[in-house]
Coordinates of N, CA and C in Angstrom, one line a residue:
L1 N 0.8 -1.2 0.0 CA 0.0 0.0 0.0 C 0.9 1.3 0.0
N2 N 0.3 2.3 -0.5 CA 1.0 3.6 -0.4 C 1.3 4.0 1.0
R3 N 2.5 4.4 1.3 CA 2.9 4.7 2.7 C 2.1 5.7 3.4
T4 N 1.5 6.7 2.6 CA 0.7 7.7 3.2 C -0.5 7.1 3.9
L5 N -1.1 6.1 3.4 CA -2.2 5.4 4.0 C -1.8 4.8 5.3
L6 N -0.6 4.2 5.3 CA -0.1 3.5 6.5 C 0.2 4.4 7.6
D7 N 0.7 5.7 7.3 CA 1.1 6.6 8.3 C -0.1 7.5 8.8
A8 N -1.2 7.5 8.1 CA -2.3 8.4 8.4 C -3.0 8.0 9.7
D9 N -3.5 9.0 10.5 CA -4.2 8.7 11.7 C -5.6 8.2 11.4
L10 N -6.2 8.7 10.3 CA -7.5 8.3 9.9 C -7.6 8.2 8.4
V11 N -8.2 7.1 7.9 CA -8.4 6.9 6.5 C -9.9 6.6 6.2
V12 N -10.5 7.4 5.4 CA -11.9 7.3 5.0 C -12.0 7.0 3.5
P13 N -12.2 5.7 3.2 CA -12.4 5.4 1.7 C -13.8 5.9 1.2
I14 N -13.8 6.5 0.1 CA -15.0 7.0 -0.6 C -15.2 6.2 -1.9
G15 N -16.3 5.6 -2.1 CA -16.5 4.8 -3.4 C -17.9 4.9 -3.9
C16 N -18.1 4.1 -4.9 CA -19.4 3.9 -5.6 C -19.9 2.5 -5.5
L17 N -21.0 2.3 -4.9 CA -21.6 0.9 -4.8 C -21.9 0.3 -6.2
R18 N -21.6 -1.0 -6.4 CA -21.9 -1.6 -7.6 C -22.4 -3.1 -7.3
N19 N -22.9 -3.7 -8.4 CA -23.2 -5.1 -8.3 C -22.0 -5.9 -8.1
E20 N -22.1 -7.0 -7.4 CA -20.9 -7.9 -7.3 C -21.2 -9.3 -7.9
P21 N -20.3 -9.9 -8.6 CA -19.0 -9.3 -9.1 C -19.2 -8.6 -10.4
T22 N -18.4 -7.5 -10.6 CA -18.4 -6.8 -11.8 C -17.0 -6.3 -12.1
V23 N -16.7 -6.0 -13.3 CA -15.3 -5.6 -13.7 C -14.9 -4.4 -13.0
G24 N -13.7 -4.4 -12.3 CA -13.1 -3.3 -11.7 C -13.7 -3.0 -10.3
Y25 N -14.6 -3.8 -9.8 CA -15.2 -3.6 -8.4 C -14.6 -4.6 -7.4
H26 N -14.1 -4.1 -6.3 CA -13.5 -5.0 -5.3 C -14.1 -5.0 -3.9
G27 N -15.4 -4.5 -3.8 CA -16.1 -4.6 -2.6 C -15.7 -3.6 -1.5
Q28 N -15.9 -3.9 -0.3 CA -15.9 -2.9 0.8 C -14.5 -2.3 1.0
Y29 N -13.5 -2.9 0.7 CA -12.1 -2.3 0.9 C -11.5 -2.0 -0.5
G30 N -12.2 -2.1 -1.6 CA -11.7 -1.9 -2.9 C -11.2 -0.5 -3.1
G31 N -11.8 0.5 -2.3 CA -11.3 1.9 -2.5 C -10.0 2.1 -1.9
L32 N -9.4 1.1 -1.2 CA -8.1 1.2 -0.6 C -7.1 0.3 -1.4
F33 N -7.5 -1.0 -1.6 CA -6.6 -2.0 -2.2 C -7.4 -2.8 -3.2
P34 N -7.0 -2.9 -4.4 CA -5.7 -2.6 -4.9 C -5.5 -1.1 -5.5
S35 N -6.5 -0.3 -5.2 CA -6.5 1.1 -5.8 C -5.2 1.8 -5.5
F36 N -4.7 1.7 -4.2 CA -3.6 2.4 -3.8 C -2.4 1.5 -3.5
A37 N -2.4 0.4 -4.3 CA -1.2 -0.5 -4.2 C -0.2 -0.1 -5.3
D38 N 1.0 -0.7 -5.3 CA 2.0 -0.4 -6.3 C 1.5 -0.9 -7.7
A39 N 2.2 -0.5 -8.7 CA 1.8 -0.8 -10.1 C 1.8 -2.3 -10.3
K40 N 2.8 -3.0 -9.8 CA 2.9 -4.5 -10.0 C 1.7 -5.2 -9.4
T41 N 1.2 -4.8 -8.2 CA 0.1 -5.4 -7.6 C -1.2 -5.0 -8.3
R42 N -1.3 -3.8 -8.8 CA -2.5 -3.4 -9.5 C -2.7 -4.2 -10.8
L43 N -1.5 -4.5 -11.5 CA -1.6 -5.3 -12.7 C -1.9 -6.7 -12.4
R44 N -1.5 -7.2 -11.3 CA -1.9 -8.6 -10.9 C -3.4 -8.7 -10.8
F45 N -4.1 -7.7 -10.3 CA -5.5 -7.8 -10.1 C -6.2 -7.5 -11.5
Q46 N -5.6 -6.9 -12.4 CA -6.1 -6.6 -13.7 C -5.9 -7.8 -14.7
K47 N -5.0 -8.7 -14.3 CA -4.7 -9.8 -15.3 C -5.8 -10.8 -15.3
L48 N -6.0 -11.4 -16.5 CA -7.0 -12.5 -16.6 C -6.4 -13.7 -16.0
S49 N -7.2 -14.4 -15.1 CA -6.7 -15.6 -14.4 C -7.5 -16.8 -14.9
A50 N -7.4 -17.2 -16.1 CA -8.1 -18.3 -16.6 C -7.5 -19.6 -15.9
P51 N -8.4 -20.6 -15.6 CA -9.7 -20.8 -16.1 C -10.8 -20.4 -15.1
K52 N -10.4 -19.6 -14.1 CA -11.4 -19.2 -13.0 C -12.6 -18.5 -13.6
T53 N -13.8 -18.7 -13.1 CA -14.9 -17.9 -13.5 C -14.8 -16.5 -12.8
V54 N -15.6 -15.6 -13.2 CA -15.7 -14.3 -12.6 C -15.9 -14.4 -11.1
R55 N -16.9 -15.2 -10.7 CA -17.2 -15.3 -9.3 C -16.1 -16.0 -8.5
Q56 N -15.5 -17.0 -9.0 CA -14.4 -17.7 -8.4 C -13.2 -16.7 -8.2
R57 N -12.9 -15.9 -9.2 CA -11.9 -14.9 -9.1 C -12.2 -13.9 -8.0
A58 N -13.5 -13.4 -8.0 CA -13.8 -12.4 -7.1 C -13.7 -12.9 -5.6
V59 N -14.1 -14.1 -5.4 CA -14.0 -14.7 -4.0 C -12.6 -14.8 -3.6
K60 N -11.7 -15.2 -4.4 CA -10.3 -15.4 -4.1 C -9.6 -14.0 -3.8
E61 N -9.9 -13.0 -4.7 CA -9.4 -11.7 -4.5 C -9.9 -11.0 -3.3
R62 N -11.2 -11.2 -3.0 CA -11.8 -10.6 -1.9 C -11.2 -11.0 -0.6
E63 N -10.8 -12.2 -0.4 CA -10.2 -12.7 0.8 C -8.9 -11.9 1.1
E64 N -8.1 -11.7 0.0 CA -6.9 -10.9 0.2 C -7.2 -9.4 0.5
I65 N -8.1 -8.8 -0.2 CA -8.5 -7.4 -0.1 C -9.0 -7.2 1.3
D66 N -9.9 -8.0 1.8 CA -10.5 -7.8 3.1 C -9.5 -8.0 4.2
E67 N -8.6 -8.9 4.0 CA -7.5 -9.0 5.1 C -6.7 -7.8 5.2
I68 N -6.3 -7.2 4.0 CA -5.5 -6.0 4.0 C -6.3 -4.8 4.6
G69 N -7.6 -4.7 4.3 CA -8.4 -3.6 4.8 C -8.5 -3.8 6.3
W70 N -8.6 -5.0 6.8 CA -8.7 -5.2 8.3 C -7.4 -4.9 8.9
L71 N -6.3 -5.3 8.3 CA -5.0 -5.0 8.9 C -4.7 -3.5 9.0
L72 N -5.2 -2.8 8.0 CA -5.0 -1.3 8.0 C -5.8 -0.7 9.1
G73 N -6.9 -1.3 9.6 CA -7.6 -0.8 10.7 C -8.7 0.2 10.3
T74 N -9.0 0.3 9.0 CA -10.0 1.3 8.6 C -11.4 0.8 9.0
Q75 N -12.2 1.7 9.6 CA -13.5 1.3 10.1 C -14.7 2.1 9.5
F76 N -14.4 3.2 8.9 CA -15.4 4.1 8.5 C -15.3 4.3 7.0
T77 N -16.5 4.4 6.3 CA -16.5 4.6 4.8 C -17.6 5.5 4.4
V78 N -17.5 6.0 3.2 CA -18.6 6.8 2.6 C -18.8 6.2 1.2
Q79 N -20.0 5.8 0.9 CA -20.3 5.1 -0.4 C -21.5 5.7 -1.1
A80 N -21.4 6.0 -2.4 CA -22.5 6.6 -3.2 C -23.3 5.5 -3.8
L81 N -24.6 5.7 -3.8 CA -25.5 4.8 -4.5 C -25.9 5.5 -5.8
P82 N -25.5 4.9 -6.9 CA -25.6 5.7 -8.2 C -27.0 5.7 -8.7
A83 N -27.4 6.8 -9.4 CA -28.6 6.8 -10.3 C -28.1 7.0 -11.7
G84 N -29.0 7.1 -12.7 CA -28.5 7.3 -14.0 C -28.2 8.8 -14.3
A85 N -27.4 9.0 -15.4 CA -27.1 10.4 -15.8 C -26.4 11.2 -14.8
D86 N -25.4 10.6 -14.2 CA -24.5 11.3 -13.2 C -25.2 11.8 -12.0
R87 N -26.3 11.2 -11.6 CA -27.0 11.6 -10.4 C -26.8 10.5 -9.3
L88 N -27.2 10.9 -8.1 CA -27.1 10.0 -7.0 C -28.5 9.7 -6.4
L89 N -28.7 8.4 -6.0 CA -29.9 8.0 -5.3 C -29.7 8.2 -3.8
G90 N -28.4 8.2 -3.4 CA -28.2 8.4 -2.0 C -26.7 8.3 -1.6
V91 N -26.4 8.6 -0.4 CA -25.0 8.4 0.1 C -25.1 7.8 1.5
L92 N -24.3 6.7 1.7 CA -24.3 6.0 2.9 C -22.9 6.2 3.6
A93 N -23.0 6.5 4.9 CA -21.7 6.7 5.6 C -21.8 6.0 7.0
G94 N -20.7 5.4 7.4 CA -20.7 4.7 8.7 C -19.7 3.6 8.8
E95 N -19.9 2.6 9.7 CA -19.0 1.5 9.8 C -19.1 0.6 8.5
I96 N -17.9 0.2 8.1 CA -17.8 -0.5 6.8 C -18.8 -1.7 6.6
P97 N -18.8 -2.6 7.5 CA -19.7 -3.8 7.3 C -21.2 -3.4 7.1
E98 N -21.7 -2.4 8.0 CA -23.1 -2.0 7.9 C -23.4 -1.2 6.7
V99 N -22.4 -0.3 6.3 CA -22.6 0.4 5.0 C -22.8 -0.5 3.8
F100 N -22.0 -1.5 3.8 CA -22.0 -2.4 2.6 C -23.2 -3.4 2.7
R101 N -23.6 -3.8 3.9 CA -24.8 -4.6 4.1 C -26.0 -3.8 3.5
Q102 N -26.2 -2.6 4.0 CA -27.3 -1.8 3.6 C -27.2 -1.4 2.1
G103 N -25.9 -1.1 1.7 CA -25.7 -0.6 0.4 C -26.0 -1.6 -0.7
Q104 N -25.6 -2.9 -0.4 CA -25.9 -3.9 -1.4 C -27.4 -4.2 -1.5
S105 N -28.1 -4.1 -0.4 CA -29.5 -4.2 -0.4 C -30.2 -3.1 -1.2
A106 N -29.7 -1.9 -0.9 CA -30.3 -0.7 -1.7 C -30.0 -0.8 -3.1
Y107 N -28.8 -1.2 -3.5 CA -28.4 -1.3 -4.9 C -29.3 -2.4 -5.6
A108 N -29.5 -3.5 -5.0 CA -30.4 -4.5 -5.6 C -31.8 -4.0 -5.8
T109 N -32.3 -3.3 -4.8 CA -33.7 -2.7 -4.9 C -33.7 -1.7 -6.1
A110 N -32.7 -0.9 -6.2 CA -32.7 0.1 -7.3 C -32.4 -0.4 -8.7
W111 N -31.6 -1.4 -8.8 CA -31.1 -1.8 -10.1 C -31.4 -3.2 -10.6
S112 N -31.9 -4.0 -9.7 CA -32.3 -5.4 -10.2 C -33.7 -5.3 -10.9
C113 N -33.8 -6.1 -12.0 CA -35.1 -6.1 -12.7 C -35.2 -7.5 -13.3
S114 N -36.4 -7.8 -13.6 CA -36.7 -9.1 -14.3 C -37.4 -8.8 -15.7
V115 N -37.1 -9.7 -16.6 CA -37.8 -9.6 -17.9 C -38.5 -10.9 -18.2
P116 N -39.6 -10.9 -19.0 CA -40.3 -12.2 -19.2 C -39.5 -13.3 -19.7
R117 N -38.6 -13.0 -20.7 CA -37.8 -14.0 -21.3 C -36.6 -13.3 -22.0
R118 N -35.7 -14.1 -22.5 CA -34.5 -13.6 -23.2 C -35.0 -13.1 -24.6
A119 N -34.3 -12.1 -25.1 CA -34.7 -11.5 -26.4 C -33.6 -11.7 -27.4
S120 N -34.0 -11.7 -28.7 CA -33.0 -11.8 -29.8 C -32.1 -10.6 -30.0
L121 N -32.6 -9.4 -29.5 CA -31.8 -8.2 -29.5 C -31.9 -7.5 -28.2
V122 N -30.8 -7.2 -27.6 CA -30.8 -6.4 -26.4 C -30.1 -5.0 -26.7
V123 N -30.8 -3.9 -26.5 CA -30.2 -2.6 -26.7 C -29.8 -2.1 -25.3
A124 N -28.5 -1.9 -25.1 CA -28.0 -1.4 -23.8 C -27.4 -0.1 -23.9
S125 N -27.8 0.9 -23.1 CA -27.3 2.2 -23.2 C -26.4 2.5 -22.0
I126 N -25.3 3.3 -22.2 CA -24.5 3.8 -21.1 C -24.8 5.2 -20.9
S127 N -25.4 5.6 -19.8 CA -25.8 7.0 -19.5 C -24.7 7.8 -18.9
G128 N -24.9 9.1 -18.9 CA -23.9 9.9 -18.2 C -22.9 10.7 -19.1
S129 N -22.2 11.5 -18.5 CA -21.2 12.4 -19.1 C -20.0 11.6 -19.6
A130 N -18.9 12.3 -20.0 CA -17.7 11.6 -20.5 C -17.0 10.7 -19.4
T131 N -17.2 11.1 -18.1 CA -16.6 10.3 -17.1 C -17.2 8.9 -17.0
Q132 N -18.5 8.7 -17.5 CA -19.1 7.4 -17.6 C -18.9 6.7 -18.9
Q133 N -18.4 7.4 -19.9 CA -18.3 6.7 -21.2 C -16.9 6.1 -21.3
T134 N -16.7 5.0 -20.6 CA -15.4 4.3 -20.5 C -15.6 2.9 -21.0
W135 N -14.4 2.3 -21.3 CA -14.4 0.9 -21.7 C -14.8 0.0 -20.6
E136 N -14.5 0.4 -19.3 CA -14.9 -0.4 -18.2 C -16.4 -0.5 -18.1
N137 N -17.1 0.6 -18.3 CA -18.5 0.6 -18.3 C -19.1 -0.1 -19.5
L138 N -18.4 -0.1 -20.6 CA -18.8 -0.9 -21.7 C -18.8 -2.4 -21.4
A139 N -17.8 -2.8 -20.7 CA -17.7 -4.2 -20.3 C -18.8 -4.6 -19.3
R140 N -19.2 -3.6 -18.4 CA -20.3 -3.9 -17.5 C -21.6 -3.9 -18.2
A141 N -21.8 -3.1 -19.2 CA -23.0 -3.1 -20.0 C -23.1 -4.4 -20.8
L142 N -22.0 -4.9 -21.3 CA -22.1 -6.2 -22.0 C -22.5 -7.3 -21.1
A143 N -21.9 -7.3 -19.9 CA -22.2 -8.3 -18.9 C -23.7 -8.3 -18.6
A144 N -24.3 -7.1 -18.4 CA -25.7 -7.0 -18.2 C -26.6 -7.5 -19.3
A145 N -26.2 -7.1 -20.6 CA -26.9 -7.6 -21.7 C -26.8 -9.1 -21.9
L146 N -25.7 -9.6 -21.6 CA -25.5 -11.1 -21.8 C -26.4 -11.9 -20.9
R147 N -26.9 -11.3 -19.8 CA -27.8 -12.0 -18.9 C -29.2 -12.2 -19.5
V148 N -29.5 -11.4 -20.5 CA -30.9 -11.5 -21.1 C -31.0 -11.7 -22.6
V149 N -29.8 -11.8 -23.3 CA -29.9 -12.0 -24.7 C -30.0 -13.5 -25.0
A150 N -30.8 -13.8 -26.1 CA -31.0 -15.2 -26.5 C -29.8 -15.7 -27.1
E151 N -29.7 -17.1 -27.1 CA -28.6 -17.7 -27.7 C -28.5 -17.3 -29.2
G152 N -27.3 -16.9 -29.6 CA -27.1 -16.5 -31.0 C -27.7 -15.1 -31.3
G153 N -28.1 -14.4 -30.3 CA -28.8 -13.1 -30.5 C -27.7 -12.0 -30.7
S154 N -28.2 -10.7 -30.6 CA -27.4 -9.6 -30.8 C -27.5 -8.6 -29.7
I155 N -26.4 -7.8 -29.5 CA -26.4 -6.8 -28.5 C -26.0 -5.4 -29.2
A156 N -26.8 -4.4 -29.0 CA -26.5 -3.1 -29.5 C -26.2 -2.2 -28.3
L157 N -25.0 -1.7 -28.3 CA -24.5 -0.8 -27.2 C -24.6 0.7 -27.7
C158 N -25.4 1.5 -27.0 CA -25.6 2.9 -27.3 C -24.8 3.7 -26.4
T159 N -23.7 4.3 -26.8 CA -22.8 5.0 -26.0 C -22.3 6.3 -26.7
D160 N -21.6 7.2 -25.9 CA -20.9 8.3 -26.4 C -19.4 8.1 -26.2
L161 N -19.0 6.8 -26.2 CA -17.6 6.4 -26.0 C -16.7 7.0 -27.0
A162 N -15.7 7.8 -26.6 CA -14.7 8.4 -27.5 C -13.3 7.9 -27.1
A163 N -13.1 7.3 -26.0 CA -11.7 6.9 -25.5 C -11.2 5.8 -26.4
E164 N -10.0 5.9 -26.8 CA -9.3 4.8 -27.6 C -9.2 3.5 -26.7
P165 N -9.4 2.4 -27.3 CA -9.2 1.1 -26.6 C -7.8 0.9 -26.1
G166 N -7.6 0.1 -25.1 CA -6.3 -0.2 -24.6 C -5.7 -1.3 -25.4
D167 N -4.5 -1.7 -25.0 CA -3.7 -2.7 -25.8 C -4.4 -4.1 -25.9
A168 N -5.0 -4.5 -24.8 CA -5.6 -5.8 -24.8 C -6.9 -5.9 -25.7
V169 N -7.7 -4.8 -25.6 CA -8.8 -4.7 -26.5 C -8.4 -4.6 -28.0
R170 N -7.3 -3.8 -28.2 CA -6.8 -3.7 -29.6 C -6.3 -5.1 -30.1
S171 N -5.8 -5.9 -29.2 CA -5.3 -7.2 -29.7 C -6.4 -8.1 -30.2
L172 N -7.6 -7.8 -30.0 CA -8.7 -8.6 -30.5 C -8.8 -8.5 -32.0
S173 N -8.2 -7.4 -32.6 CA -8.2 -7.2 -34.0 C -7.1 -8.0 -34.7
Q174 N -6.2 -8.6 -33.9 CA -5.0 -9.3 -34.5 C -5.2 -10.8 -34.7
V175 N -6.3 -11.3 -34.2 CA -6.5 -12.8 -34.4 C -8.0 -13.0 -34.8
D176 N -8.2 -14.1 -35.5 CA -9.5 -14.5 -35.9 C -10.2 -15.4 -34.9
D177 N -9.3 -16.1 -34.2 CA -9.8 -17.1 -33.2 C -9.9 -16.4 -31.8
L178 N -11.1 -16.3 -31.3 CA -11.3 -15.6 -30.0 C -10.7 -16.3 -28.9
S179 N -10.8 -17.7 -28.9 CA -10.2 -18.5 -27.9 C -8.7 -18.3 -27.8
L180 N -8.1 -18.1 -29.0 CA -6.6 -17.8 -29.0 C -6.4 -16.4 -28.5
A181 N -7.3 -15.5 -28.8 CA -7.1 -14.1 -28.2 C -7.2 -14.1 -26.7
L182 N -8.1 -14.9 -26.1 CA -8.2 -15.0 -24.7 C -7.0 -15.6 -24.1
R183 N -6.4 -16.6 -24.7 CA -5.1 -17.1 -24.2 C -4.0 -16.1 -24.2
R184 N -4.0 -15.3 -25.3 CA -2.9 -14.3 -25.3 C -3.1 -13.2 -24.3
I185 N -4.4 -12.8 -24.1 CA -4.7 -11.8 -23.0 C -4.3 -12.3 -21.7
A186 N -4.5 -13.6 -21.4 CA -4.2 -14.2 -20.1 C -2.7 -14.2 -19.8
R187 N -1.9 -14.3 -20.9 CA -0.5 -14.3 -20.7 C 0.1 -12.9 -20.4
E188 N -0.6 -11.9 -20.9 CA -0.1 -10.5 -20.8 C -0.8 -9.7 -19.7
A189 N 0.0 -9.0 -18.9 CA -0.5 -8.2 -17.9 C -0.7 -6.8 -18.4
T190 N -2.0 -6.5 -18.8 CA -2.3 -5.2 -19.3 C -3.5 -4.6 -18.5
P191 N -3.6 -3.3 -18.3 CA -4.6 -2.8 -17.5 C -6.1 -3.1 -18.0
D192 N -6.2 -3.3 -19.3 CA -7.6 -3.6 -19.8 C -7.8 -5.0 -20.1
A193 N -7.1 -5.9 -19.5 CA -7.2 -7.4 -19.8 C -8.6 -7.9 -19.5
L194 N -9.2 -7.5 -18.4 CA -10.5 -8.0 -18.0 C -11.6 -7.5 -18.9
I195 N -11.4 -6.2 -19.4 CA -12.3 -5.6 -20.3 C -12.3 -6.4 -21.7
A196 N -11.1 -6.6 -22.2 CA -10.9 -7.3 -23.4 C -11.5 -8.8 -23.3
A197 N -11.3 -9.4 -22.2 CA -11.8 -10.8 -22.0 C -13.3 -10.8 -22.1
Q198 N -14.0 -9.8 -21.4 CA -15.4 -9.7 -21.4 C -15.9 -9.5 -22.9
V199 N -15.3 -8.6 -23.6 CA -15.7 -8.4 -25.0 C -15.6 -9.7 -25.8
A200 N -14.4 -10.4 -25.7 CA -14.2 -11.6 -26.4 C -15.2 -12.7 -26.1
R201 N -15.5 -12.8 -24.8 CA -16.5 -13.9 -24.4 C -17.8 -13.6 -24.9
V202 N -18.2 -12.3 -25.0 CA -19.6 -12.0 -25.5 C -19.6 -12.2 -27.0
L203 N -18.5 -11.9 -27.7 CA -18.4 -12.1 -29.2 C -18.5 -13.5 -29.5
E204 N -18.1 -14.4 -28.6 CA -18.2 -15.9 -28.9 C -19.7 -16.3 -28.9
Q205 N -20.6 -15.5 -28.3 CA -22.0 -15.9 -28.2 C -22.9 -15.0 -29.0
S206 N -22.6 -13.8 -29.2 CA -23.5 -12.8 -29.7 C -22.8 -11.8 -30.7
K207 N -23.5 -11.2 -31.6 CA -23.0 -10.2 -32.4 C -23.2 -8.9 -31.6
I208 N -22.1 -8.0 -31.6 CA -22.2 -6.7 -30.9 C -22.2 -5.6 -31.9
Y209 N -23.2 -4.7 -31.8 CA -23.2 -3.5 -32.5 C -22.8 -2.3 -31.5
L210 N -22.1 -1.3 -32.0 CA -21.7 -0.3 -31.2 C -21.9 1.1 -31.8
L211 N -22.7 1.9 -31.1 CA -22.9 3.3 -31.4 C -22.0 4.1 -30.5
S212 N -21.0 4.9 -31.0 CA -20.0 5.5 -30.2 C -19.5 6.7 -31.0
Q213 N -18.5 7.4 -30.4 CA -17.8 8.5 -31.1 C -16.5 8.0 -31.8
L214 N -16.3 6.7 -31.8 CA -15.1 6.1 -32.3 C -15.2 6.0 -33.8
D215 N -14.1 6.0 -34.5 CA -14.0 5.8 -35.9 C -14.6 4.4 -36.3
S216 N -15.4 4.4 -37.3 CA -16.1 3.1 -37.7 C -15.1 2.0 -38.1
S217 N -14.0 2.4 -38.7 CA -13.0 1.4 -39.1 C -12.3 0.8 -37.9
L218 N -12.1 1.5 -36.9 CA -11.6 1.0 -35.6 C -12.5 0.0 -35.0
V219 N -13.8 0.4 -34.9 CA -14.8 -0.5 -34.4 C -14.9 -1.8 -35.1
E220 N -14.8 -1.8 -36.4 CA -14.8 -3.0 -37.3 C -13.6 -3.9 -37.0
E221 N -12.4 -3.2 -36.9 CA -11.2 -4.0 -36.6 C -11.3 -4.8 -35.3
L222 N -12.1 -4.3 -34.3 CA -12.2 -5.0 -33.1 C -13.2 -6.1 -33.1
G223 N -13.9 -6.3 -34.3 CA -14.9 -7.4 -34.4 C -16.3 -6.9 -34.1
L224 N -16.5 -5.6 -33.9 CA -17.8 -5.1 -33.6 C -18.4 -4.5 -34.9
A225 N -19.7 -4.4 -34.9 CA -20.4 -3.7 -36.0 C -20.7 -2.3 -35.6
P226 N -20.2 -1.3 -36.4 CA -20.4 0.1 -36.0 C -21.8 0.5 -36.4
I227 N -22.4 1.4 -35.5 CA -23.7 2.1 -35.8 C -23.3 3.5 -35.9
D228 N -23.7 4.1 -37.0 CA -23.3 5.5 -37.3 C -24.4 6.5 -36.9
D229 N -25.6 6.1 -36.8 CA -26.7 7.0 -36.5 C -27.7 6.3 -35.5
P230 N -28.2 7.1 -34.5 CA -29.1 6.5 -33.6 C -30.3 5.9 -34.2
G231 N -30.8 6.4 -35.3 CA -31.9 5.9 -36.0 C -31.7 4.4 -36.5
D232 N -30.4 4.1 -36.7 CA -30.1 2.7 -37.2 C -30.5 1.7 -36.1
V233 N -30.5 2.1 -34.8 CA -30.9 1.2 -33.8 C -32.3 0.7 -33.9
A234 N -33.2 1.7 -34.2 CA -34.6 1.4 -34.4 C -34.8 0.4 -35.6
R235 N -34.1 0.7 -36.7 CA -34.2 -0.2 -37.9 C -33.7 -1.6 -37.6
L236 N -32.6 -1.6 -36.7 CA -32.1 -2.9 -36.3 C -33.1 -3.7 -35.5
A237 N -33.8 -3.0 -34.6 CA -34.8 -3.6 -33.7 C -36.0 -4.2 -34.6
R238 N -36.3 -3.6 -35.7 CA -37.4 -4.1 -36.5 C -37.1 -5.4 -37.2
K239 N -35.8 -5.7 -37.3 CA -35.4 -6.9 -37.9 C -35.4 -8.1 -37.0
H240 N -35.6 -7.8 -35.7 CA -35.6 -8.9 -34.7 C -37.0 -9.2 -34.2
E241 N -37.2 -10.4 -33.8 CA -38.5 -10.8 -33.3 C -38.8 -10.4 -31.9
S242 N -37.8 -10.1 -31.1 CA -38.0 -9.6 -29.8 C -36.8 -8.7 -29.4
C243 N -37.1 -7.7 -28.5 CA -36.1 -6.7 -28.1 C -36.3 -6.3 -26.7
I244 N -35.2 -6.2 -26.0 CA -35.2 -5.7 -24.6 C -34.3 -4.4 -24.6
V245 N -34.7 -3.4 -23.9 CA -33.9 -2.1 -23.8 C -33.4 -2.0 -22.3
L246 N -32.2 -1.9 -22.1 CA -31.6 -1.7 -20.8 C -31.0 -0.3 -20.7
A247 N -31.7 0.6 -20.1 CA -31.1 1.9 -19.8 C -30.1 1.8 -18.7
N248 N -29.1 2.7 -18.6 CA -28.1 2.7 -17.6 C -27.5 1.3 -17.4
A249 N -27.1 0.7 -18.5 CA -26.7 -0.7 -18.5 C -25.5 -0.9 -17.7
Q250 N -24.7 0.1 -17.4 CA -23.5 -0.1 -16.6 C -23.9 -0.4 -15.1
Y251 N -25.1 -0.2 -14.7 CA -25.6 -0.4 -13.4 C -26.6 -1.6 -13.2
V252 N -27.4 -1.7 -14.2 CA -28.6 -2.6 -14.1 C -28.2 -4.1 -14.0
V253 N -29.0 -4.8 -13.3 CA -28.8 -6.3 -13.1 C -30.1 -7.0 -13.5
P254 N -30.2 -7.3 -14.8 CA -31.4 -7.9 -15.3 C -31.4 -9.5 -15.2
S255 N -32.6 -10.1 -15.2 CA -32.6 -11.5 -15.2 C -33.9 -12.0 -15.8
P256 N -34.0 -13.1 -16.6 CA -35.2 -13.6 -17.1 C -36.0 -14.3 -16.0
K257 N -37.3 -14.1 -16.0 CA -38.2 -14.7 -15.0 C -38.1 -16.2 -15.0
A258 N -38.0 -16.8 -16.1 CA -38.0 -18.2 -16.2 C -36.8 -18.8 -15.7
E259 N -35.7 -18.1 -15.5 CA -34.5 -18.6 -15.0 C -34.2 -18.2 -13.6

């Protein structure tokens, strides 16, 4: 950990509540570790650890993170409960275990939803300003859409994403075999490895359309289908027998009723 945290008389982590597990979220002590660890440690947490599932990985990492948080002696936290479009539903402050017990319950109430059945097209939008238009949120939106898209279906991401992809995401354009791409990503420690893995895994099951501020040729190189005009999303929906729209997809936790 950064020495400043170890020498401080009082440390108050401030964070944003999210669904667990999700890309880049490490629970009640995640605002301290690995956020303020050295570069080598942060890369270890960003590296793809195949063949573990997302949940298995989260459980293993959480044990280490919680132990470090406990050893640091931090007891008080402030956590934001997000709303769409850069707003807040609330702020929770207090002892760490109680804040996260109530926070996870409040998050589930706000963001969990059920749909009658899976759809052949899921339209997932990322709301908010430029600070929300990130590849990390794109990965979270894909994870949400994957929960309710039918087998062999399509996902349309509606974003204002303008940030260039990282090295791991760019590497998806260098191979035709996605399983080979995943093995390469697992070998390399890059900050966006988990994001690239999420994109690759979804591409193995669904076609991904992307509305963004990125150049169409770059989007195509990554294996995604670019959408140049918002009106094209409506035309795409008319070609499918069923459609689900997920607003604020970086936060929402959908599930089909039948499952």
